[in-house]
CSV table of C-alpha atoms in Angstrom, one decimal:
chain,number,residue,atom,x,y,z
G,230,MET,CA,0.0,0.0,0.0
G,231,ILE,CA,1.0,3.6,-0.5
G,232,VAL,CA,1.8,5.0,3.0
G,233,ASP,CA,2.7,8.5,1.8
G,234,ASN,CA,3.4,10.4,-1.4
G,235,ALA,CA,4.6,14.0,-1.3
G,236,LEU,CA,6.4,16.7,-3.2
G,237,TYR,CA,9.2,18.7,-1.5
G,238,ARG,CA,10.5,22.1,-2.5
G,239,ASP,CA,13.1,24.2,-0.8
G,240,GLY,CA,13.1,21.9,2.2
G,241,LYS,CA,9.3,22.0,2.7
G,242,ARG,CA,6.4,19.8,1.9
G,243,VAL,CA,4.2,21.2,-0.8
G,244,GLU,CA,0.5,20.7,-0.4
G,245,LEU,CA,-1.0,19.8,-3.7
G,246,GLY,CA,-4.6,19.1,-2.8
G,247,CYS,CA,-4.7,15.7,-4.5
G,248,GLU,CA,-4.9,12.1,-3.2
G,249,GLN,CA,-1.7,10.7,-2.0
G,250,GLY,CA,-2.4,7.6,-4.1
G,251,ASP,CA,-2.3,9.8,-7.3
G,252,LEU,CA,1.2,9.1,-8.2
G,253,THR,CA,1.0,10.8,-11.6
G,254,ALA,CA,-0.3,14.0,-10.2
G,255,VAL,CA,2.4,14.3,-7.6
G,256,ARG,CA,5.2,13.4,-10.0
G,257,GLY,CA,3.8,15.8,-12.6
G,258,SER,CA,3.9,18.7,-10.1
G,259,VAL,CA,7.7,18.8,-10.2
G,260,SER,CA,8.6,22.2,-11.7
G,261,GLU,CA,11.8,23.4,-10.0
G,262,PRO,CA,15.3,21.9,-10.4
G,263,GLN,CA,15.4,21.2,-6.6
G,264,ASP,CA,12.0,19.6,-6.4
G,265,PHE,CA,11.8,16.0,-5.5
G,266,THR,CA,9.1,13.5,-4.6
G,267,TRP,CA,9.1,10.8,-1.9
G,268,VAL,CA,6.9,7.8,-2.3
G,269,GLY,CA,6.6,5.5,0.7
G,270,LEU,CA,5.3,1.9,0.2
G,271,HIS,CA,4.6,-0.8,2.8
G,272,ASP,CA,4.4,-4.4,1.6
G,273,PRO,CA,3.3,-3.4,-1.9
G,274,THR,CA,1.7,-5.8,-4.3
G,275,GLY,CA,3.5,-6.5,-7.6
G,276,GLU,CA,0.9,-4.4,-9.4
G,277,GLU,CA,1.5,-1.4,-7.1
G,278,LEU,CA,5.2,-1.6,-7.4
G,279,ALA,CA,5.0,-2.0,-11.1
G,280,ARG,CA,3.0,1.3,-11.3
G,281,VAL,CA,5.7,3.1,-9.4
G,282,ALA,CA,8.5,1.5,-11.4
G,283,GLU,CA,6.9,2.6,-14.7
G,284,LEU,CA,6.4,6.1,-13.5
G,285,TYR,CA,9.9,6.6,-12.2
G,286,GLY,CA,11.8,4.4,-14.6
G,287,LEU,CA,13.1,1.9,-12.0
G,288,HIS,CA,15.3,-0.9,-13.1
G,289,GLU,CA,13.5,-4.2,-13.4
G,290,LEU,CA,16.1,-6.2,-11.5
G,291,ALA,CA,16.0,-3.7,-8.6
G,292,VAL,CA,12.2,-3.8,-8.6
G,293,GLU,CA,12.3,-7.6,-8.5
G,294,ASP,CA,14.7,-7.5,-5.4
G,295,ALA,CA,12.5,-4.9,-3.7
G,296,LEU,CA,9.4,-7.1,-4.2
G,297,SER,CA,10.9,-10.4,-3.0
G,298,ALA,CA,12.3,-8.7,0.2
G,299,HIS,CA,14.9,-11.3,1.0
G,300,GLN,CA,18.1,-9.4,0.1
G,301,ARG,CA,21.3,-8.8,2.0
G,302,PRO,CA,22.1,-5.1,2.8
G,303,LYS,CA,23.7,-3.6,-0.3
G,304,VAL,CA,24.0,-0.5,-2.5
G,305,GLU,CA,23.8,-0.9,-6.3
G,306,ARG,CA,23.9,1.6,-9.1
G,307,TYR,CA,21.7,1.5,-12.2
G,308,ALA,CA,22.4,4.3,-14.7
G,309,ASP,CA,21.6,7.5,-12.9
G,310,SER,CA,19.8,5.9,-10.0
G,311,MET,CA,20.8,4.0,-6.9
G,312,PHE,CA,19.2,1.0,-5.2
G,313,VAL,CA,19.8,0.6,-1.4
G,314,VAL,CA,18.7,-2.3,0.8
G,315,LEU,CA,18.6,-2.0,4.6
G,316,LYS,CA,17.7,-4.6,7.1
G,317,THR,CA,15.5,-3.4,9.9
G,318,LEU,CA,15.8,-4.9,13.4
G,319,TRP,CA,13.8,-5.0,16.5
G,320,TYR,CA,14.1,-7.1,19.7
G,321,VAL,CA,11.5,-9.4,21.3
G,322,ASP,CA,12.8,-9.6,24.9
G,323,ALA,CA,10.5,-12.5,26.0
G,324,GLN,CA,12.0,-14.8,23.3
G,325,ASP,CA,15.6,-13.3,23.2
G,326,ALA,CA,14.9,-12.9,19.5
G,327,VAL,CA,16.1,-10.3,17.0
G,328,GLU,CA,13.3,-9.9,14.4
G,329,THR,CA,14.1,-8.5,10.9
G,330,GLY,CA,12.4,-6.5,8.3
G,331,GLU,CA,13.6,-4.8,5.1
G,332,ILE,CA,13.6,-1.4,3.5
G,333,SER,CA,14.5,-0.9,-0.1
G,334,LEU,CA,15.2,2.6,-1.4
G,335,PHE,CA,15.3,3.8,-5.0
G,336,VAL,CA,17.2,7.1,-5.2
G,337,GLY,CA,17.3,9.0,-8.4
G,338,PRO,CA,17.3,12.6,-9.7
G,339,GLY,CA,14.2,14.3,-8.3
G,340,PHE,CA,12.7,11.3,-6.5
G,341,ILE,CA,13.1,8.7,-3.8
G,342,VAL,CA,11.0,5.6,-3.4
G,343,THR,CA,11.0,3.6,-0.1
G,344,VAL,CA,9.6,0.1,0.0
G,345,ARG,CA,9.2,-1.3,3.5
G,346,HIS,CA,8.6,-5.0,4.4
G,347,GLY,CA,7.8,-6.2,7.9
G,348,GLU,CA,6.1,-4.8,11.0
G,349,GLY,CA,9.1,-3.0,12.5
G,350,ALA,CA,10.8,0.3,11.6
G,351,SER,CA,7.9,2.5,10.4
G,352,LEU,CA,9.2,5.5,8.5
G,353,THR,CA,6.3,7.8,9.5
G,354,GLU,CA,8.2,9.3,12.4
G,355,ALA,CA,11.4,9.6,10.4
G,356,ARG,CA,9.5,11.5,7.7
G,357,ARG,CA,8.0,13.8,10.4
G,358,ARG,CA,11.3,14.6,11.9
G,359,LEU,CA,12.9,15.3,8.5
G,360,GLU,CA,10.0,17.6,7.5
G,361,ALA,CA,10.7,19.5,10.7
G,362,ASN,CA,14.3,20.1,9.7
G,363,SER,CA,14.2,22.0,6.4
G,364,HIS,CA,17.9,22.7,6.5
G,365,VAL,CA,18.4,18.9,6.1
G,366,LEU,CA,15.5,18.3,3.8
G,367,VAL,CA,16.8,20.9,1.3
G,368,HIS,CA,19.5,18.4,0.3
G,369,GLY,CA,16.9,16.5,-1.6
G,370,PRO,CA,16.7,12.7,-1.9
G,371,SER,CA,20.0,12.4,-0.1
G,372,ALA,CA,18.4,13.9,2.9
G,373,VAL,CA,15.7,11.2,2.9
G,374,LEU,CA,18.3,8.5,2.4
G,375,TYR,CA,20.2,9.9,5.4
G,376,ALA,CA,17.0,10.1,7.5
G,377,VAL,CA,16.1,6.5,6.8
G,378,CYS,CA,19.6,5.2,7.4
G,379,ASP,CA,19.8,7.2,10.6
G,380,ASP,CA,16.5,5.8,11.9
G,381,VAL,CA,17.5,2.2,11.0
G,382,VAL,CA,20.9,2.5,12.7
G,383,ASP,CA,19.4,4.1,15.8
G,384,ARG,CA,17.2,0.9,16.0
G,385,TYR,CA,20.3,-1.2,15.7
G,386,GLU,CA,21.7,0.6,18.8
G,387,ASP,CA,18.4,-0.1,20.7
G,388,VAL,CA,18.7,-3.8,19.8
G,389,ALA,CA,22.4,-3.8,20.8
G,390,ASN,CA,21.5,-2.3,24.2
G,391,SER,CA,18.7,-4.9,24.8
G,392,LEU,CA,21.2,-7.7,23.9
G,393,GLN,CA,23.7,-6.2,26.3
G,394,GLU,CA,21.2,-6.5,29.1
G,395,ASP,CA,20.6,-10.1,28.3
G,396,VAL,CA,24.3,-10.9,28.1
G,397,ASP,CA,24.8,-9.3,31.5
G,398,GLU,CA,22.0,-11.5,32.9
G,399,VAL,CA,23.7,-14.6,31.4
G,400,GLU,CA,27.1,-13.6,33.0
G,401,GLU,CA,25.4,-13.1,36.4
G,402,SER,CA,23.7,-16.4,36.1
G,403,VAL,CA,26.8,-18.3,35.0
G,404,PHE,CA,29.0,-17.0,37.9
G,405,SER,CA,26.3,-17.4,40.5
G,406,ASP,CA,26.3,-20.1,43.2
G,407,ASP,CA,23.1,-21.6,41.9
G,408,ARG,CA,23.0,-24.5,39.5
G,409,THR,CA,21.8,-23.1,36.1
G,410,ASN,CA,21.4,-24.3,32.5
G,411,ASP,CA,22.6,-21.3,30.5
G,412,SER,CA,24.1,-23.1,27.5
G,413,ALA,CA,20.8,-23.0,25.6
G,414,ARG,CA,20.3,-19.3,26.2
G,415,ILE,CA,23.9,-18.5,25.3
G,416,TYR,CA,23.4,-20.3,22.0
G,417,VAL,CA,20.3,-18.4,21.2
G,418,LEU,CA,21.9,-15.0,22.0
G,419,LYS,CA,25.0,-15.9,19.8
G,420,ARG,CA,22.6,-16.8,17.0
G,421,GLU,CA,20.8,-13.5,17.3
G,422,LEU,CA,24.1,-11.7,17.3
G,423,ALA,CA,25.0,-13.4,14.1
G,424,GLU,CA,21.6,-12.3,12.6
G,425,MET,CA,22.4,-8.7,13.7
G,426,ARG,CA,25.9,-8.9,12.3
G,427,ARG,CA,24.5,-9.9,8.9
G,428,ALA,CA,22.5,-6.7,8.9
G,429,VAL,CA,25.2,-4.4,10.2
G,430,LEU,CA,28.5,-5.3,8.7
G,431,PRO,CA,27.6,-5.0,4.9
G,432,LEU,CA,26.5,-1.4,5.5
G,433,ARG,CA,29.8,-0.1,6.9
G,434,GLU,CA,31.6,0.4,3.6
G,435,PRO,CA,28.6,2.1,1.8
G,436,MET,CA,28.0,4.4,4.8
G,437,ASN,CA,31.7,5.4,4.7
G,438,ARG,CA,31.4,6.2,1.0
G,439,PHE,CA,28.3,8.3,1.6
G,440,ALA,CA,30.2,10.0,4.5
G,441,ALA,CA,32.9,10.9,1.9
G,442,GLY,CA,30.2,12.5,-0.3
G,443,SER,CA,30.2,9.7,-2.9
G,444,GLY,CA,26.8,9.1,-4.5
G,445,VAL,CA,25.0,11.7,-2.4
G,446,HIS,CA,24.6,15.5,-2.1
G,447,THR,CA,28.0,16.9,-1.1
G,448,GLU,CA,26.6,18.8,1.8
G,449,ALA,CA,24.9,15.6,3.2
G,450,GLY,CA,28.3,13.9,3.8
G,451,PRO,CA,28.7,15.0,7.4
G,452,TYR,CA,25.3,13.6,8.3
G,453,PHE,CA,26.3,10.2,6.9
G,454,ARG,CA,29.5,10.5,8.9
G,455,ASP,CA,27.4,10.5,12.0
G,456,VAL,CA,25.5,7.4,10.8
G,457,ALA,CA,28.8,5.7,10.0
G,458,ASP,CA,30.1,6.4,13.5
G,459,HIS,CA,27.0,4.9,15.1
G,460,LEU,CA,27.2,1.9,12.8
G,461,ALA,CA,30.8,1.3,13.8
G,462,ARG,CA,29.9,1.5,17.4
G,463,VAL,CA,27.2,-1.1,16.9
G,464,ALA,CA,29.6,-3.4,15.1
G,465,ASP,CA,32.1,-3.1,18.0
G,466,THR,CA,29.3,-3.9,20.5
G,467,ILE,CA,28.4,-7.0,18.5
G,468,ASP,CA,32.0,-8.2,18.5
G,469,THR,CA,32.3,-7.5,22.3
G,470,LEU,CA,29.0,-9.3,23.1
G,471,ASP,CA,29.9,-12.3,21.0
G,472,SER,CA,33.3,-12.5,22.8
G,473,LEU,CA,31.6,-12.2,26.2
G,474,LEU,CA,29.2,-15.0,25.3
G,475,SER,CA,32.0,-17.3,24.2
G,476,THR,CA,33.8,-16.6,27.5
G,477,ALA,CA,30.6,-17.2,29.4
G,478,PHE,CA,30.0,-20.5,27.6
G,479,ASP,CA,33.5,-21.6,28.5
G,480,ALA,CA,33.0,-20.6,32.1
G,481,HIS,CA,29.6,-22.4,32.1
G,482,LEU,CA,31.3,-25.6,31.0
G,483,ALA,CA,34.0,-25.2,33.6
G,484,GLN,CA,31.3,-24.6,36.3
G,485,ILE,CA,29.5,-27.8,35.2
G,486,SER,CA,32.8,-29.7,35.4
G,487,ILE,CA,33.4,-28.3,38.9
G,488,GLN,CA,29.9,-29.2,40.0
G,489,GLN,CA,30.3,-32.7,38.7
G,490,ASN,CA,33.6,-33.1,40.6
G,491,ASP,CA,31.9,-31.8,43.7
G,492,ASP,CA,29.1,-34.3,43.2
G,493,THR,CA,31.5,-37.2,42.7
G,494,ARG,CA,33.4,-36.3,46.0
G,495,ARG,CA,30.2,-36.1,47.9
G,496,ILE,CA,29.0,-39.4,46.6
G,497,SER,CA,32.4,-40.9,47.4
G,498,ALA,CA,32.2,-39.5,50.9
G,499,ALA,CA,28.7,-40.9,51.4
G,500,ILE,CA,29.7,-44.3,50.1
G,501,GLY,CA,32.6,-44.2,52.6
G,502,LEU,CA,30.3,-43.4,55.5
G,503,ILE,CA,28.2,-46.5,54.6
G,504,ALA,CA,31.1,-48.8,53.6
G,505,ALA,CA,33.1,-48.5,56.8
G,506,PRO,CA,30.4,-49.7,59.2
G,507,THR,CA,29.2,-52.3,56.6
G,508,LEU,CA,32.8,-53.8,56.7
G,509,VAL,CA,32.7,-54.1,60.4
G,510,ALA,CA,29.2,-55.6,60.4
G,511,GLY,CA,30.2,-58.0,57.6
G,512,ILE,CA,33.2,-59.2,59.6
G,513,TYR,CA,31.2,-59.8,62.8
G,514,GLY,CA,28.3,-61.3,60.9
G,515,MET,CA,30.4,-64.2,59.5
G,516,ASN,CA,29.1,-67.6,60.8
G,517,PHE,CA,32.3,-69.2,62.1
G,518,ASP,CA,32.4,-71.2,65.4
G,519,ARG,CA,35.8,-69.9,66.4
G,520,MET,CA,35.8,-66.1,66.2
G,521,PRO,CA,37.4,-63.5,68.6
G,522,GLU,CA,34.9,-61.8,70.9
G,523,LEU,CA,32.2,-64.4,69.8
G,524,HIS,CA,31.1,-65.2,73.3
G,525,TRP,CA,32.4,-61.9,74.8
G,526,LEU,CA,29.9,-60.1,77.0
G,527,TYR,CA,30.8,-56.7,75.4
G,528,GLY,CA,31.1,-58.0,71.9
G,529,TYR,CA,27.9,-56.4,70.6
G,530,PRO,CA,28.5,-52.9,72.1
G,531,TRP,CA,32.1,-53.2,70.8
G,532,ALA,CA,31.0,-53.9,67.3
G,533,LEU,CA,28.5,-51.0,67.3
G,534,GLY,CA,31.1,-48.7,68.7
G,535,LEU,CA,33.6,-49.7,66.1
G,536,MET,CA,31.1,-49.1,63.4
G,537,LEU,CA,30.3,-45.6,64.8
G,538,LEU,CA,34.0,-44.8,65.2
G,539,SER,CA,34.8,-45.9,61.6
G,540,SER,CA,31.9,-43.7,60.3
G,541,LEU,CA,33.0,-40.7,62.3
G,542,THR,CA,36.6,-41.1,61.1
G,543,VAL,CA,35.5,-41.1,57.4
G,544,PHE,CA,33.2,-38.1,58.1
G,545,LEU,CA,36.0,-36.1,59.7
G,546,ILE,CA,38.5,-36.9,56.9
G,547,SER,CA,35.9,-36.0,54.2
G,548,LYS,CA,35.0,-32.8,56.0
G,549,ARG,CA,38.6,-31.7,56.3
G,550,SER,CA,39.2,-32.5,52.6
G,551,GLY,CA,36.1,-30.4,51.6
G,552,TRP,CA,34.2,-33.4,50.3
G,553,LEU,CA,31.3,-32.7,52.5
């Protein structure tokens, strides 16, 4: 569906008095060299996207990629236009899951078309903020490209902060005195970090090119430099969290090994407490006619005392050794 369709002139939105779905009317209202249009689509049908492609002369291969919505982040050039794919991310804390969407942008002379797939990363707020900053919007389609990239990368930082909180929880759990099963959660978090890395890392080189003014309005370069800095910070956070999770997993395995050794020592000590008196009882329970203390008056108390003494000896030795 067409979410919005507007004409911008001198950094301001021009009210045309026509329906936002009237693509031809808005496109035909371009009269100044600095005018440009911004068409926003959300989960469009093939027919809707074909209408836009025909009106703006979009390359068929790029249109096919935008419609399928299963692309890796990239920047491609077709004649005098540019095709940009961004992965959108949001975090579902209850499931420790990083959910993904996709935004495709067609950037050309006097127009920009954004195609959004998925529930996350609505561009309505980004459009509103950009329209409130005419000194940025005056840079044309490059300003819109910046606003969308900035919004997407800001959401990357939000996801990274949420993952940071979960990694802190895992670390606290691993190094606690309680017996925990953190290996499954560590695996899930590492998998989500890998998902996030696939969205972030391919964008670093294109953002650096935009920051240098390549392919965008020359005065928009500093804005992209800020986006590139934020993207680099997110990439560093991903590497740090992944390293922390690997360390936490190793520590978790070590904790399991230590706990198993403790269990083995406790079981051994418990067996010793039972085996010592059992040995005494076994000796005195043998059915032989000629045995020491067999007819002794104090034989029975002596055997009980010997069993108690042997158990106490094993207990004290195990206690001193830390087995109990």
